[in-house]
Amino acid sequence: MLSVALSKGKMFDDSVQLLRRAGLLHRELVAESRQLAVEDGPFRFILARARDVPTYVEYGAAQLGMVGKDVLLESPDSGVAELLDLGFGYCRFVLAGPPQARGWEARSGKLRVATKFPRMTEEFLARRGKSAQIIVLHGSVELAPALGLADLIVDLVSTGRTLRENGLVELESLAEATARLVANPVSFRLRAREVATAVAALRTALGREGDGR
Amino acid sequence: MNGLLPEGVRDFLFADTERRRSAEERLGYLFRRWGYRRVQVPSFEYLDTFRAAAEEEELIKFIDDRGRILALRPDMTPPLGRLAAGELAGEPRPLRLGYAGQVFRFHGPRRELRQVGVELVDYRGPAADAEVLALAVESLREVGCLDFRLGVGHLGFLAGIFAELSLAQPARRQILERLSRRDFVALEGLVAELAPGGHAGELLRELSVRQDREALRRLEGGLTQPAARQALEELQATFDLLEAYGAAEHCHLDLSLVRDFSYYTGLVFEGYLPGLGRPVLGGGRYDGLLAAFGQDWPAVGFALDLEEAVAAGEGGGGPALDYLLLPESQTVREAIVQAGELRRQGWSVEVAPAGLEPEAADRLARARGAARAVRVHDGVSPC
């Protein structure tokens, strides 16, 4: 039995559809269900919070997982193997601020940057050689500049609408992210055949050549 | 004082300590039977000793009374290399060293671990590689692990592919770095970008495909570059010898395996246990490391994570039974003779009822915690 951890939330429907197209999932799977583990043929599907998926896979509670690259970038030490780009769930990390924040790099004085993604933010600022105070929020990051809480924000956007509605403009694109198939580094070697079969089915469903990985 | 422990360290109480001690003792005897002599090295040394082997930020560092920087050892190989190339430089070689000791990490969920392992110094080629791999297999059996697998790769193969594609140094590093992180998505993107052609390019794209020994023979055919061919020939020869050791069934080819590539130069391997998210054992060939200590000697070794291996081993600190012999009805006499021979050598042996079905034999081997279950056919000896 292979356990597959699926992210509830925005990627859930796409994950389920892909699994169906690949012929790996036949049973009903509902994100709001109270049943958090569903067995289907040789698989057990585990419904988890997106941020917990790398942890499940890292500790081997699930052998495979489907999760956004954005989540993986925030937990880079999890050591999971990334096997496939699933294509859906596209989003970008951007640095944004009010229009007058253009030319932020030239500004003197210490910047305050609000974000839900302290690691990404810290790494980006270090690359630019800017020191800043990072303010960690858990939601509504777009409000921070208007409230005087921060000068800039680092956030995930898919269309950019939320930014515009809050009077913010994109200053830089830090990274792009799509959904990934991840595997426990030991399982994908110890149970190579089962994992390879699942990966080949997903590849075919994604319309890429089945190279058998 | 709050009596709490810092993150990443733990106490071991009675039963755990006893199992670790007994497992370590068994491994010590095992190494001795294979001609490896035990040494002990200090827990901390000058930072310089570790420079070739570890990133500085991964080390726990402190300063002595004369202002020199010291570090707790992150891994046993650099101190053993220092010892082999210095103090022990006059010993006859190949030199076989065994050790057990704590290693320390600055980060992570486990910051102090106990490693047990060996180094085989100034010995090159498949005979040396197979000996160390076989001893790794034997070590996992010795601590009672039954269901395990070793992934075996070769950095010389990748170096050959890189040379065949005339890849520049930065591209090589990027590929190794992605393999080390097991990020095959990024690898695929990078390879698409570099767009290498020909057979070598194809191999690079297919690196993460699981490979068996037939694949090895197939790969060999299409390669023109001597380094990659030589690596594959070495692996082939190593696997042949592993069969003689009775260790081949546990060893699986995996050319995408690079480990932390900082000092490995050839063979690399990792041991996996079901239900454990990290490798329980790791090793490889490091032909450049001893040069840092003044001797240009090739070497190969492995280290086993004692705590994880013992936790996974069934039957406590060692296998409850070394051999379960499974005779056919016409080989009962032979089984008895072989059991006697094995017992004289110090092994514990049980002879199963004749003619057990494979499933029943499996069940019995598990129930007994037997390290090896051996079918006794006409004229085939398990010894």
Short mmCIF file of N, CA and C in Angstrom, two decimals, chain A residues 57-60 69 76 79-85 180-181 184-193 196 203 208 211-213, chain B residues 109 147-149 179 181-188 205-206 208-210 254 256-258 270 272-279:
data_model
loop_
_atom_site.label_atom_id
_atom_site.label_comp_id
_atom_site.label_asym_id
_atom_site.label_seq_id
_atom_site.Cartn_x
_atom_site.Cartn_y
_atom_site.Cartn_z
N VAL A 57 5.55 13.42 4.30
CA VAL A 57 6.38 12.67 3.36
C VAL A 57 7.80 12.51 3.92
N GLU A 58 8.30 13.55 4.56
CA GLU A 58 9.65 13.50 5.12
C GLU A 58 9.79 12.36 6.14
N TYR A 59 8.79 12.21 7.01
CA TYR A 59 8.87 11.20 8.05
C TYR A 59 8.36 9.84 7.59
N GLY A 60 7.95 9.76 6.32
CA GLY A 60 7.53 8.46 5.79
C GLY A 60 6.12 8.05 6.18
N LYS A 69 5.05 24.03 -5.00
CA LYS A 69 6.46 24.36 -4.85
C LYS A 69 6.64 25.51 -3.85
N PRO A 76 12.66 24.11 3.03
CA PRO A 76 13.68 23.54 2.14
C PRO A 76 14.49 22.41 2.76
N GLY A 79 14.00 17.58 2.72
CA GLY A 79 14.70 16.45 2.12
C GLY A 79 13.83 15.54 1.28
N VAL A 80 12.63 15.95 0.90
CA VAL A 80 11.81 15.10 0.05
C VAL A 80 12.33 15.18 -1.39
N ALA A 81 12.08 14.12 -2.15
CA ALA A 81 12.50 14.10 -3.55
C ALA A 81 11.37 14.69 -4.40
N GLU A 82 11.72 15.59 -5.32
CA GLU A 82 10.71 16.14 -6.23
C GLU A 82 10.75 15.34 -7.52
N LEU A 83 9.65 14.66 -7.82
CA LEU A 83 9.67 13.75 -8.97
C LEU A 83 9.03 14.34 -10.21
N LEU A 84 7.98 15.14 -10.05
CA LEU A 84 7.22 15.60 -11.21
C LEU A 84 6.67 17.00 -10.99
N ASP A 85 6.69 17.80 -12.06
CA ASP A 85 5.97 19.07 -12.07
C ASP A 85 4.56 18.79 -12.56
N ARG A 180 3.82 20.00 -7.21
CA ARG A 180 4.84 18.97 -7.43
C ARG A 180 4.39 17.64 -6.85
N LEU A 181 4.85 16.58 -7.50
CA LEU A 181 4.75 15.26 -6.88
C LEU A 181 6.04 15.04 -6.11
N ASN A 184 9.08 10.43 -0.45
CA ASN A 184 10.04 10.20 0.62
C ASN A 184 11.34 9.66 -0.01
N PRO A 185 12.50 10.22 0.39
CA PRO A 185 13.76 9.86 -0.29
C PRO A 185 14.11 8.39 -0.15
N VAL A 186 13.65 7.75 0.90
CA VAL A 186 13.93 6.33 1.05
C VAL A 186 12.90 5.49 0.29
N SER A 187 11.62 5.83 0.44
CA SER A 187 10.57 5.04 -0.23
C SER A 187 10.78 4.98 -1.73
N PHE A 188 11.20 6.13 -2.31
CA PHE A 188 11.25 6.12 -3.76
C PHE A 188 12.42 5.28 -4.26
N ARG A 189 13.31 4.91 -3.35
CA ARG A 189 14.35 3.96 -3.75
C ARG A 189 14.00 2.55 -3.28
N LEU A 190 13.43 2.46 -2.06
CA LEU A 190 13.11 1.14 -1.51
C LEU A 190 11.91 0.53 -2.24
N ARG A 191 10.95 1.37 -2.63
CA ARG A 191 9.76 0.87 -3.29
C ARG A 191 9.69 1.43 -4.70
N ALA A 192 10.85 1.34 -5.37
CA ALA A 192 11.04 1.98 -6.66
C ALA A 192 9.97 1.57 -7.67
N ARG A 193 9.63 0.29 -7.71
CA ARG A 193 8.73 -0.18 -8.76
C ARG A 193 7.34 0.42 -8.61
N ALA A 196 7.48 4.10 -9.42
CA ALA A 196 7.67 4.34 -10.86
C ALA A 196 6.37 4.11 -11.63
N ARG A 203 2.44 10.84 -15.50
CA ARG A 203 3.07 11.47 -16.66
C ARG A 203 2.19 11.35 -17.89
N ARG A 208 2.70 13.93 -21.02
CA ARG A 208 4.13 13.91 -21.34
C ARG A 208 4.52 12.48 -21.62
N ASP A 211 8.36 8.31 -19.65
CA ASP A 211 9.77 7.89 -19.70
C ASP A 211 10.09 6.91 -18.58
N GLY A 212 9.04 6.51 -17.86
CA GLY A 212 9.22 5.41 -16.92
C GLY A 212 9.86 5.78 -15.60
N ARG A 213 10.10 7.07 -15.38
CA ARG A 213 10.76 7.43 -14.13
C ARG A 213 9.90 7.06 -12.92
N PRO B 109 17.16 17.96 13.52
CA PRO B 109 16.46 17.29 14.61
C PRO B 109 17.35 16.35 15.41
N ASP B 147 15.04 -6.65 6.47
CA ASP B 147 14.45 -6.17 5.23
C ASP B 147 15.10 -4.83 4.92
N PHE B 148 16.23 -4.85 4.21
CA PHE B 148 16.91 -3.59 3.91
C PHE B 148 17.47 -3.64 2.50
N ARG B 149 17.87 -2.49 2.02
CA ARG B 149 18.37 -2.41 0.66
C ARG B 149 19.48 -1.36 0.60
N LEU B 179 20.80 16.61 -7.97
CA LEU B 179 20.72 15.18 -7.66
C LEU B 179 20.83 14.96 -6.15
N ARG B 181 19.91 16.98 -3.84
CA ARG B 181 18.64 17.35 -3.21
C ARG B 181 17.49 16.48 -3.70
N ARG B 182 17.77 15.58 -4.64
CA ARG B 182 16.76 14.72 -5.25
C ARG B 182 15.65 15.53 -5.89
N ASP B 183 16.01 16.68 -6.45
CA ASP B 183 15.03 17.53 -7.12
C ASP B 183 15.06 17.20 -8.61
N PHE B 184 14.29 16.18 -9.00
CA PHE B 184 14.33 15.72 -10.39
C PHE B 184 13.58 16.67 -11.32
N VAL B 185 12.67 17.47 -10.75
CA VAL B 185 11.97 18.47 -11.57
C VAL B 185 12.96 19.53 -12.04
N ALA B 186 13.75 20.05 -11.09
CA ALA B 186 14.75 21.06 -11.45
C ALA B 186 15.82 20.46 -12.37
N LEU B 187 16.17 19.19 -12.13
CA LEU B 187 17.16 18.52 -12.98
C LEU B 187 16.67 18.46 -14.42
N GLU B 188 15.38 18.06 -14.56
CA GLU B 188 14.80 17.96 -15.90
C GLU B 188 14.85 19.31 -16.61
N ARG B 205 19.21 12.46 -18.98
CA ARG B 205 17.77 12.65 -18.82
C ARG B 205 17.13 11.48 -18.08
N GLU B 206 17.72 10.31 -18.23
CA GLU B 206 17.09 9.11 -17.66
C GLU B 206 17.69 8.72 -16.31
N SER B 208 17.15 9.23 -13.28
CA SER B 208 16.36 8.81 -12.13
C SER B 208 15.56 7.55 -12.43
N VAL B 209 15.69 7.02 -13.65
CA VAL B 209 15.02 5.76 -13.93
C VAL B 209 15.70 4.67 -13.11
N ARG B 210 14.89 3.83 -12.51
CA ARG B 210 15.49 2.75 -11.71
C ARG B 210 16.27 1.82 -12.62
N ASP B 254 21.86 2.36 -8.51
CA ASP B 254 21.12 3.62 -8.60
C ASP B 254 22.11 4.72 -8.99
N SER B 256 21.65 7.62 -9.96
CA SER B 256 21.30 9.00 -9.60
C SER B 256 21.76 9.33 -8.19
N LEU B 257 22.32 8.33 -7.50
CA LEU B 257 22.75 8.53 -6.12
C LEU B 257 24.07 9.29 -6.09
N VAL B 258 24.11 10.45 -5.42
CA VAL B 258 25.39 11.17 -5.31
C VAL B 258 25.75 11.45 -3.85
N GLU B 270 24.08 3.98 -0.05
CA GLU B 270 23.23 4.31 1.09
C GLU B 270 22.41 3.09 1.45
N TYR B 272 18.92 1.59 3.14
CA TYR B 272 17.55 2.00 3.45
C TYR B 272 16.80 0.92 4.21
N LEU B 273 16.00 1.36 5.17
CA LEU B 273 15.11 0.45 5.89
C LEU B 273 13.68 0.90 5.67
N PRO B 274 12.74 -0.04 5.57
CA PRO B 274 11.36 0.38 5.41
C PRO B 274 10.89 1.16 6.64
N GLY B 275 10.09 2.19 6.44
CA GLY B 275 9.52 2.92 7.57
C GLY B 275 10.48 3.93 8.17
N LEU B 276 11.67 4.08 7.59
CA LEU B 276 12.62 5.06 8.11
C LEU B 276 12.88 6.07 6.99
N GLY B 277 12.60 7.34 7.26
CA GLY B 277 12.66 8.35 6.21
C GLY B 277 14.07 8.73 5.76
N ARG B 278 15.08 8.36 6.55
CA ARG B 278 16.46 8.72 6.20
C ARG B 278 17.29 7.45 6.01
N PRO B 279 18.39 7.56 5.27
CA PRO B 279 19.26 6.38 5.15
C PRO B 279 19.80 5.98 6.52
#
